[in-house]
PDB file of C-alpha atoms and ligand atoms in Angstrom:
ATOM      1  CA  UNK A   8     -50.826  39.402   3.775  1.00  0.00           C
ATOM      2  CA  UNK A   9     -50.259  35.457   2.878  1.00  0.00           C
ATOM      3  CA  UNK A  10     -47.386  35.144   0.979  1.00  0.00           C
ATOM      4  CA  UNK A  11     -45.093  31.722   1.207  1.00  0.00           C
ATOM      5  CA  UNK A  12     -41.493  33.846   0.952  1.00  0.00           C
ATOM      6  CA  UNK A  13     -42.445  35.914   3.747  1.00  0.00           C
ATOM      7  CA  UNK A  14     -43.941  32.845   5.832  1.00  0.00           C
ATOM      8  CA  UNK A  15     -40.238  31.521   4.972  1.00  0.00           C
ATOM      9  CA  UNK A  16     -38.227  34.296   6.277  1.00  0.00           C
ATOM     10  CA  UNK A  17     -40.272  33.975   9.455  1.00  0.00           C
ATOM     11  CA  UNK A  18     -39.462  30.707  10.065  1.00  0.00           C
ATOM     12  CA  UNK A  19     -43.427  29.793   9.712  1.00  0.00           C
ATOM     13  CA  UNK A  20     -42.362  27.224   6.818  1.00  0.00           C
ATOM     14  CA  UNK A  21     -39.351  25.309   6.712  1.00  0.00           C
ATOM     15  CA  UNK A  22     -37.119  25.630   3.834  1.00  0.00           C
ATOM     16  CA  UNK A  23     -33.249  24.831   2.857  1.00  0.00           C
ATOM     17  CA  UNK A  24     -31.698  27.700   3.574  1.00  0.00           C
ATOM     18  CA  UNK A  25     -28.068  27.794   2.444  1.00  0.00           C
ATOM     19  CA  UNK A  26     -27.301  31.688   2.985  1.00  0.00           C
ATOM     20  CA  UNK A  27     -28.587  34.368   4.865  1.00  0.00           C
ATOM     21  CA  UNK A  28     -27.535  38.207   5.419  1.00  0.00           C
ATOM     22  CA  UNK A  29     -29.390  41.190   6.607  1.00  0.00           C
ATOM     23  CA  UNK A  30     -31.230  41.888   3.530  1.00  0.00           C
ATOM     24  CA  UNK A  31     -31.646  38.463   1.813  1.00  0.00           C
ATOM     25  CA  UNK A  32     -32.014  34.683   2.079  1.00  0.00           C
ATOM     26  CA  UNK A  33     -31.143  31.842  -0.048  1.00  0.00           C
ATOM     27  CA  UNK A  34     -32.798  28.440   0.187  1.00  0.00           C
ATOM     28  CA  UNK A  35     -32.956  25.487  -2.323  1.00  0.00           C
ATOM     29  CA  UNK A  36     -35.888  25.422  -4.844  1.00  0.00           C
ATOM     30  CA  UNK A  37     -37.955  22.797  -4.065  1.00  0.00           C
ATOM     31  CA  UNK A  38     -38.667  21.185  -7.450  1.00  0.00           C
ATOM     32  CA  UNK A  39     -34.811  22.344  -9.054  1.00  0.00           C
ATOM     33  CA  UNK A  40     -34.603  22.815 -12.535  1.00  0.00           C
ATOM     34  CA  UNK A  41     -30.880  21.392 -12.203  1.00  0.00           C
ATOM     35  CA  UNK A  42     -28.620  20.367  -9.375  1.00  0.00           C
ATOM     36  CA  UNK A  43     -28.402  23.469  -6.737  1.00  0.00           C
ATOM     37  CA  UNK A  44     -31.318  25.302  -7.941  1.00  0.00           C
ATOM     38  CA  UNK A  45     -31.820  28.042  -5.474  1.00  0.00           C
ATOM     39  CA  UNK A  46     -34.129  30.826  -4.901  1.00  0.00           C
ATOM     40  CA  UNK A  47     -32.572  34.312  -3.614  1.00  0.00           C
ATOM     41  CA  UNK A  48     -35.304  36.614  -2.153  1.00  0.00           C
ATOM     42  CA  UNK A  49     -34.886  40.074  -0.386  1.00  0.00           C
ATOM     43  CA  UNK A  50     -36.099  40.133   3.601  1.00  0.00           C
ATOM     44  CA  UNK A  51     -38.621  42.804   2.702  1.00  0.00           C
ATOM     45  CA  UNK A  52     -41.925  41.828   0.628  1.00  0.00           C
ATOM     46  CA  UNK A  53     -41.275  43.706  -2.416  1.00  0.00           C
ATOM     47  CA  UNK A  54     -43.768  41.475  -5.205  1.00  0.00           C
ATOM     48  CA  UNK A  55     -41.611  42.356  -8.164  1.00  0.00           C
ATOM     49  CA  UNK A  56     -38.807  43.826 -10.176  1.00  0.00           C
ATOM     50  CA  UNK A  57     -40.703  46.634 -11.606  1.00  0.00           C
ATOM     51  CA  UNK A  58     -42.162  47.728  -7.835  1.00  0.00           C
ATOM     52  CA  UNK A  59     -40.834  51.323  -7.138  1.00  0.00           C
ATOM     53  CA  UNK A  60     -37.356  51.931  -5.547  1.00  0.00           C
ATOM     54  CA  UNK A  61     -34.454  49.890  -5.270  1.00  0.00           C
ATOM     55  CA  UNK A  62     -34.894  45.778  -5.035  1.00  0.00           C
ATOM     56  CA  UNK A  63     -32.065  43.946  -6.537  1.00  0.00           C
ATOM     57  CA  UNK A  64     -29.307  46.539  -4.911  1.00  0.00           C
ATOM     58  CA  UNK A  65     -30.500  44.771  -1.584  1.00  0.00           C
ATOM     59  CA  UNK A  66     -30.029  41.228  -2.490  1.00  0.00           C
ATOM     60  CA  UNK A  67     -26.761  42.203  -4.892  1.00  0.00           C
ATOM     61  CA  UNK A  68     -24.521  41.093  -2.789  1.00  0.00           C
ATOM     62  CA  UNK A  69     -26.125  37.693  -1.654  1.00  0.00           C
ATOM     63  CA  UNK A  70     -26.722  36.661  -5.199  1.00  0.00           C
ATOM     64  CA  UNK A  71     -23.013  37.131  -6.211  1.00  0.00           C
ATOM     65  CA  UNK A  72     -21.727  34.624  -2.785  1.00  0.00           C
ATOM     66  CA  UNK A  73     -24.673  31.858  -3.132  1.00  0.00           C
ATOM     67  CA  UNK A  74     -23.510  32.036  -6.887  1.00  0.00           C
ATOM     68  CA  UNK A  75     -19.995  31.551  -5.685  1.00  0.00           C
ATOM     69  CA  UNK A  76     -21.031  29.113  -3.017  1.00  0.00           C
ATOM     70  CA  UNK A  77     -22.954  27.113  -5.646  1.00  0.00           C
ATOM     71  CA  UNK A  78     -20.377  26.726  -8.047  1.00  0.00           C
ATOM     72  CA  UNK A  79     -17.567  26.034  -5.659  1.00  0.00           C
ATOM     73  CA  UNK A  80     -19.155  23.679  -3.976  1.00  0.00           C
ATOM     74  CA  UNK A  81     -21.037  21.472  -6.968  1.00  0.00           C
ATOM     75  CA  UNK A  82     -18.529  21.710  -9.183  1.00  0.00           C
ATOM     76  CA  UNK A  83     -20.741  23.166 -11.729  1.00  0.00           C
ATOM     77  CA  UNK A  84     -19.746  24.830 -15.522  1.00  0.00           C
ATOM     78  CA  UNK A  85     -21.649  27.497 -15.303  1.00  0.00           C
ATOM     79  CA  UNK A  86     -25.183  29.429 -13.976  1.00  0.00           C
ATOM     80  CA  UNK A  87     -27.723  31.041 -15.274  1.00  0.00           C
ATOM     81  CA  UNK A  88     -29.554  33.612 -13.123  1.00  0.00           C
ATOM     82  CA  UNK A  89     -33.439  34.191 -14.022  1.00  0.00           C
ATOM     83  CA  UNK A  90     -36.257  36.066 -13.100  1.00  0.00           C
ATOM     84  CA  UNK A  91     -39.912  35.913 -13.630  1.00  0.00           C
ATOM     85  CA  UNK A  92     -41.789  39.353 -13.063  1.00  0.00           C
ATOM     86  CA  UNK A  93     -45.203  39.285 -13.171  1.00  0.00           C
ATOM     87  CA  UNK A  94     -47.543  36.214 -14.155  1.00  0.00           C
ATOM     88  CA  UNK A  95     -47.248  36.012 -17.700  1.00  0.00           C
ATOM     89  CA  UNK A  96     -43.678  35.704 -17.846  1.00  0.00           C
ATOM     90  CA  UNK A  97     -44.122  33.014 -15.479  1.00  0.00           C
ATOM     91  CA  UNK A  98     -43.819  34.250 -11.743  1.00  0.00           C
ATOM     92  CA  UNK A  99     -46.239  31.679  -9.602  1.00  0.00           C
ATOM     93  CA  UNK A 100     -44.793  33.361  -6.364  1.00  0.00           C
ATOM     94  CA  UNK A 101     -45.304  37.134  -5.788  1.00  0.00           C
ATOM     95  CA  UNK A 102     -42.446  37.958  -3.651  1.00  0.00           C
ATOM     96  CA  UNK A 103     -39.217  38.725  -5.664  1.00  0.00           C
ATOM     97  CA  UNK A 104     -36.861  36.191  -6.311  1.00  0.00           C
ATOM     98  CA  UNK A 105     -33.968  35.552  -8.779  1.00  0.00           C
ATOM     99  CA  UNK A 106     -33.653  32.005  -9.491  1.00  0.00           C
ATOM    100  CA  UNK A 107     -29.833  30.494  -9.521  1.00  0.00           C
ATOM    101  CA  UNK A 108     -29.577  27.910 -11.700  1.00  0.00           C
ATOM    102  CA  UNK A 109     -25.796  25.702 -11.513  1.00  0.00           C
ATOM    103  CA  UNK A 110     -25.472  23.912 -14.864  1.00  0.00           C
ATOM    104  CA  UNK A 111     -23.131  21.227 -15.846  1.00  0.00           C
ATOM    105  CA  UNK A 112     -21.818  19.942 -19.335  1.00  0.00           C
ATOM    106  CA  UNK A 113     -23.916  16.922 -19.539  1.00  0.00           C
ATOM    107  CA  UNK A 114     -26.536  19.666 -19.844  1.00  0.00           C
ATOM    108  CA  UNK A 115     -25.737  22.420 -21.507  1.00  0.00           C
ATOM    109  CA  UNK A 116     -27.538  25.459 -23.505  1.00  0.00           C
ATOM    110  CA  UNK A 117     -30.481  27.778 -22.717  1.00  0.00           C
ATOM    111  CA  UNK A 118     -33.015  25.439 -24.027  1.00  0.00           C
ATOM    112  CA  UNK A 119     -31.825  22.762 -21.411  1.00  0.00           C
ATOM    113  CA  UNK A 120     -32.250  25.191 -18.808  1.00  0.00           C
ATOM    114  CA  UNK A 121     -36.142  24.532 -19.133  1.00  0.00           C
ATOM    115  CA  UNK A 122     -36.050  20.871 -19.395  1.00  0.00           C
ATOM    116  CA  UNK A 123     -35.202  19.432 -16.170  1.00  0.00           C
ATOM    117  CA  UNK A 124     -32.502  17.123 -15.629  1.00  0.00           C
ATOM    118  CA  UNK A 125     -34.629  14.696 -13.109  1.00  0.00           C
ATOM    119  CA  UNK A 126     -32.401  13.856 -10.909  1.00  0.00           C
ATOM    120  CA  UNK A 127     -31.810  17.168  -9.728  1.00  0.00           C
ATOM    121  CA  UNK A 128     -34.383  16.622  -6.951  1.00  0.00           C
ATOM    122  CA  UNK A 129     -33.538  13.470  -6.028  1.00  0.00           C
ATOM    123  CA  UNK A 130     -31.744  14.282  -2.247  1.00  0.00           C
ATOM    124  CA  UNK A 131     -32.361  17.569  -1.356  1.00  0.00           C
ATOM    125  CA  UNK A 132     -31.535  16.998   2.429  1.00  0.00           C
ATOM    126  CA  UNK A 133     -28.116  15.392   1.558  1.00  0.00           C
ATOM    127  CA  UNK A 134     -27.873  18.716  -1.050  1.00  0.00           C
ATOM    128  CA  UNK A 135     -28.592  21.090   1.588  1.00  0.00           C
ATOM    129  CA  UNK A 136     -25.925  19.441   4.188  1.00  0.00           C
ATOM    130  CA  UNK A 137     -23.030  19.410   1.464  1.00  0.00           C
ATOM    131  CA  UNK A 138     -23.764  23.386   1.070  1.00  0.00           C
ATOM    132  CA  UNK A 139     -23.867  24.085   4.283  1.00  0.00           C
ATOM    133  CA  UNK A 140     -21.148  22.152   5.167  1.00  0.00           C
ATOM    134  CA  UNK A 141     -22.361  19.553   7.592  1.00  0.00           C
ATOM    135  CA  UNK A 142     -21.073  16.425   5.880  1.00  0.00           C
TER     136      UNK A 142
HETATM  137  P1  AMP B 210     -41.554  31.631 -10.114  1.00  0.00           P
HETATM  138  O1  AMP B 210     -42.284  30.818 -11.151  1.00  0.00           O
HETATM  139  O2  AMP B 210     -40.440  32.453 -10.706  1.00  0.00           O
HETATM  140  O3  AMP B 210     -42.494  32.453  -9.254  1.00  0.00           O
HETATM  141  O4  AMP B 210     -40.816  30.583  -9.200  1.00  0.00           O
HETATM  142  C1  AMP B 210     -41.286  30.164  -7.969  1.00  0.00           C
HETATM  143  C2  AMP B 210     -40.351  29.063  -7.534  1.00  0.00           C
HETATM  144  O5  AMP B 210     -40.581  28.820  -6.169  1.00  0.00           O
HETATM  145  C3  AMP B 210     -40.532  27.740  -8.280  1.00  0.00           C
HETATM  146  O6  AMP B 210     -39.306  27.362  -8.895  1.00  0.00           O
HETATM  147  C4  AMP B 210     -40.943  26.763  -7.170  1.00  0.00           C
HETATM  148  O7  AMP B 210     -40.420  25.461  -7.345  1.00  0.00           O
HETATM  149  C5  AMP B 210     -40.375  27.450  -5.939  1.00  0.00           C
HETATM  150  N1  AMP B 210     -41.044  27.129  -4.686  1.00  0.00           N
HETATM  151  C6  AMP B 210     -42.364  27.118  -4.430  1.00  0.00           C
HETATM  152  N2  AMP B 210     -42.605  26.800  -3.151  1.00  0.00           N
HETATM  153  C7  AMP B 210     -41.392  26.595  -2.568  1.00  0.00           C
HETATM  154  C8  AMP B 210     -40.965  26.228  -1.248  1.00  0.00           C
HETATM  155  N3  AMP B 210     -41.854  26.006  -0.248  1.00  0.00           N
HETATM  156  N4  AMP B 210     -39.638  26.096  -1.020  1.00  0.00           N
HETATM  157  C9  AMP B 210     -38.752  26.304  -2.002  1.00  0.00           C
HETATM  158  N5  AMP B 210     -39.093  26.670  -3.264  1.00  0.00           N
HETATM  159  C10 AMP B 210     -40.398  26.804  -3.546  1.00  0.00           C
HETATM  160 ZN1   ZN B 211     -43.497  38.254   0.819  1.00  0.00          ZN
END
């Protein structure tokens, strides 16, 4: 099976990871929507949502502490928590995964959610230290 979430988990491509617990993982999205935008996916391949059996009870409890961690540590407003099952509503990567989105007041409503504040991106190495906690 190729799919780039599970070659993540496996170490086979690098990514930002920022939490990790035996069901889940949490990296930074590569092209963020705002400052902090991360990707939580379950351990398991499981494509979607609407797959039979329980998905999101796995991941529960890593989505609530990388929200936490996110907010604490950005000093963001607020977050907004999406995700895309299947491709028409927009999911380009078929291994579940709720997108956290941090969002601050300069920015604010659902319609700025979609349009990209551009400098999100700009250092996501630096990013990825300050949540982590190595600077
Ligand atoms: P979706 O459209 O819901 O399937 O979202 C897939 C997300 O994965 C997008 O926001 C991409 O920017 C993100 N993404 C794709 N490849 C990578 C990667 N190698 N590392 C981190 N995020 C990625
Ligand atoms: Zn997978």
């Amino acid at each position: 099976m190729d799919c780039l979430f599970c070659a993540i988990i496996a170490g086979d491509v690098p990514s930002r990871q920022i939490y990790a617990d035996d069901h889940a993982v949490a990296f930074l999205d590569i092209a963020p929507w705002h400052r902090g935008h991360s990707l939580v996916i379950p351990r398991r391949h499981v494509v979607d949502v609407l797959e039979e059996g329980p998905a999101l009870i796995d991941i529960a409890p890593a989505i609530q502490t990388t929200s936490r961690l996110l907010m604490d540590r950005l000093g963001a407003d607020g977050l907004n928590m999406v995700m895309n099952n299947r491709a028409v509503a927009g999911q380009e990567v078929f291994h579940l995964h709720v997108h956290l989105v941090p969002r601050y007041s300069e920015h604010p409503g659902m319609r700025a959610l979609f349009r990209p504040d551009p400098a999100a991106g700009s250092d996501l190495d630096a990013l990825h230290a300050h949540l982590t906690g190595a600077v």
